[in-house]
Amino acid sequence: METASETPGALDESGPARYAVILGAGQALRARVIRTPTTSIDPVLTLRGPGGSFLDDPVAVSDDESAATLNPRLVYVAPADGLYLLEVRDRLGFNTGTFTLSLDWYAPEDAVENGDAAPLGGRLLKGGFGTDDVAD
């Protein structure tokens, strides 16, 4: 069972990068996008679910984790079992470049930002697919 995942990604003219994760009720996900320093993208991270559709309303959105960085980060505790979908896009919608998507799964009481939390199992299902690749 995977407890953490780092996946390389890219934004290009084809649109946002999309990923799917399975979360159990009460499980916390910490997701962070680390942009490549030489890239011009200003990534925005959106989480949708648990319905498994990119048409679902966002349950969490992050632009910049702090004023000192353009990297978005979010921590989300799933209220229900399901397929949750992550989308990485450029804030302006036209910049291209590369990034790393970093995911960690935690028990809710351990989902703190001090880095000492004990990871819980989770799975990144698939990355880089279009809207038609996920059942509505």
Coordinates of N, CA and C in Angstrom, one line a residue, residues 9-13 15 17 33-44 63-64 69-72 88-100:
G9 N 4.7 16.0 -13.5 CA 3.6 16.5 -14.4 C 4.0 17.6 -15.2
A10 N 3.1 18.0 -16.2 CA 3.4 19.1 -17.1 C 2.1 19.8 -17.5
L11 N 2.1 21.1 -17.6 CA 1.0 21.8 -18.2 C 1.4 22.3 -19.6
D12 N 0.6 22.1 -20.5 CA 0.8 22.5 -21.9 C -0.4 23.1 -22.5
E13 N -0.4 23.3 -23.8 CA -1.6 23.9 -24.4 C -2.8 23.0 -24.4
G15 N -4.3 21.8 -21.8 CA -5.2 22.0 -20.7 C -4.6 21.5 -19.4
A17 N -3.6 19.3 -16.0 CA -3.2 18.0 -15.7 C -4.2 17.4 -14.7
V33 N 1.7 20.9 -5.0 CA 2.3 21.0 -6.4 C 3.6 21.8 -6.2
I34 N 4.7 21.2 -6.6 CA 6.0 21.9 -6.6 C 6.4 22.2 -8.0
R35 N 6.3 23.5 -8.4 CA 6.7 23.9 -9.7 C 8.2 23.8 -9.9
T36 N 8.6 23.5 -11.1 CA 10.0 23.5 -11.5 C 10.5 24.9 -11.5
P37 N 11.6 25.2 -10.8 CA 12.0 26.6 -10.7 C 12.1 27.4 -12.0
T38 N 12.5 26.8 -13.1 CA 12.7 27.5 -14.3 C 11.4 27.6 -15.2
T39 N 10.3 27.2 -14.6 CA 9.0 27.2 -15.4 C 8.3 28.5 -15.1
S40 N 7.4 28.9 -16.0 CA 6.6 30.2 -15.8 C 5.3 29.9 -15.3
I41 N 4.9 28.7 -14.9 CA 3.5 28.4 -14.5 C 3.3 28.9 -13.0
D42 N 2.1 29.3 -12.7 CA 1.7 29.6 -11.4 C 0.5 28.7 -11.1
P43 N 0.9 27.5 -10.6 CA -0.1 26.4 -10.5 C -1.2 26.7 -9.5
V44 N -2.4 26.2 -9.8 CA -3.6 26.2 -8.9 C -4.0 24.7 -8.8
D63 N -4.3 28.1 -4.2 CA -3.4 28.8 -5.2 C -2.0 28.8 -4.7
D64 N -1.7 29.6 -3.7 CA -0.3 29.6 -3.2 C -0.3 29.3 -1.7
T69 N 5.9 31.7 -2.0 CA 6.0 30.6 -3.0 C 4.7 30.6 -3.9
L70 N 4.9 30.1 -5.1 CA 3.8 30.0 -6.0 C 3.2 28.6 -5.9
N71 N 3.8 27.7 -5.1 CA 3.3 26.3 -5.0 C 2.1 26.2 -4.1
P72 N 1.0 25.6 -4.7 CA -0.2 25.4 -3.9 C -0.1 24.1 -3.1
V88 N -4.6 20.2 -11.8 CA -3.5 21.2 -11.7 C -3.7 22.1 -13.0
R89 N -3.8 23.4 -12.8 CA -3.9 24.3 -13.9 C -3.0 25.5 -13.7
D90 N -2.7 26.3 -14.7 CA -2.0 27.5 -14.5 C -3.0 28.6 -14.2
R91 N -2.7 29.4 -13.2 CA -3.6 30.5 -12.7 C -4.1 31.4 -13.9
L92 N -3.1 31.7 -14.8 CA -3.5 32.6 -15.9 C -4.1 31.8 -17.1
G93 N -3.9 30.5 -17.1 CA -4.5 29.7 -18.2 C -3.7 29.5 -19.4
F94 N -2.5 30.1 -19.5 CA -1.7 30.0 -20.8 C -0.3 29.6 -20.6
N95 N 0.3 29.7 -19.4 CA 1.7 29.4 -19.2 C 1.9 27.8 -19.3
T96 N 3.0 27.4 -19.7 CA 3.3 26.0 -19.8 C 4.6 25.7 -19.0
G97 N 4.7 24.5 -18.5 CA 5.9 24.1 -17.7 C 5.7 22.8 -16.9
T98 N 6.6 22.5 -16.1 CA 6.6 21.2 -15.4 C 6.5 21.4 -13.9
F99 N 6.1 20.3 -13.2 CA 5.9 20.4 -11.8 C 6.0 19.0 -11.3
T100 N 6.0 18.8 -9.9 CA 5.8 17.5 -9.2 C 4.6 17.6 -8.3

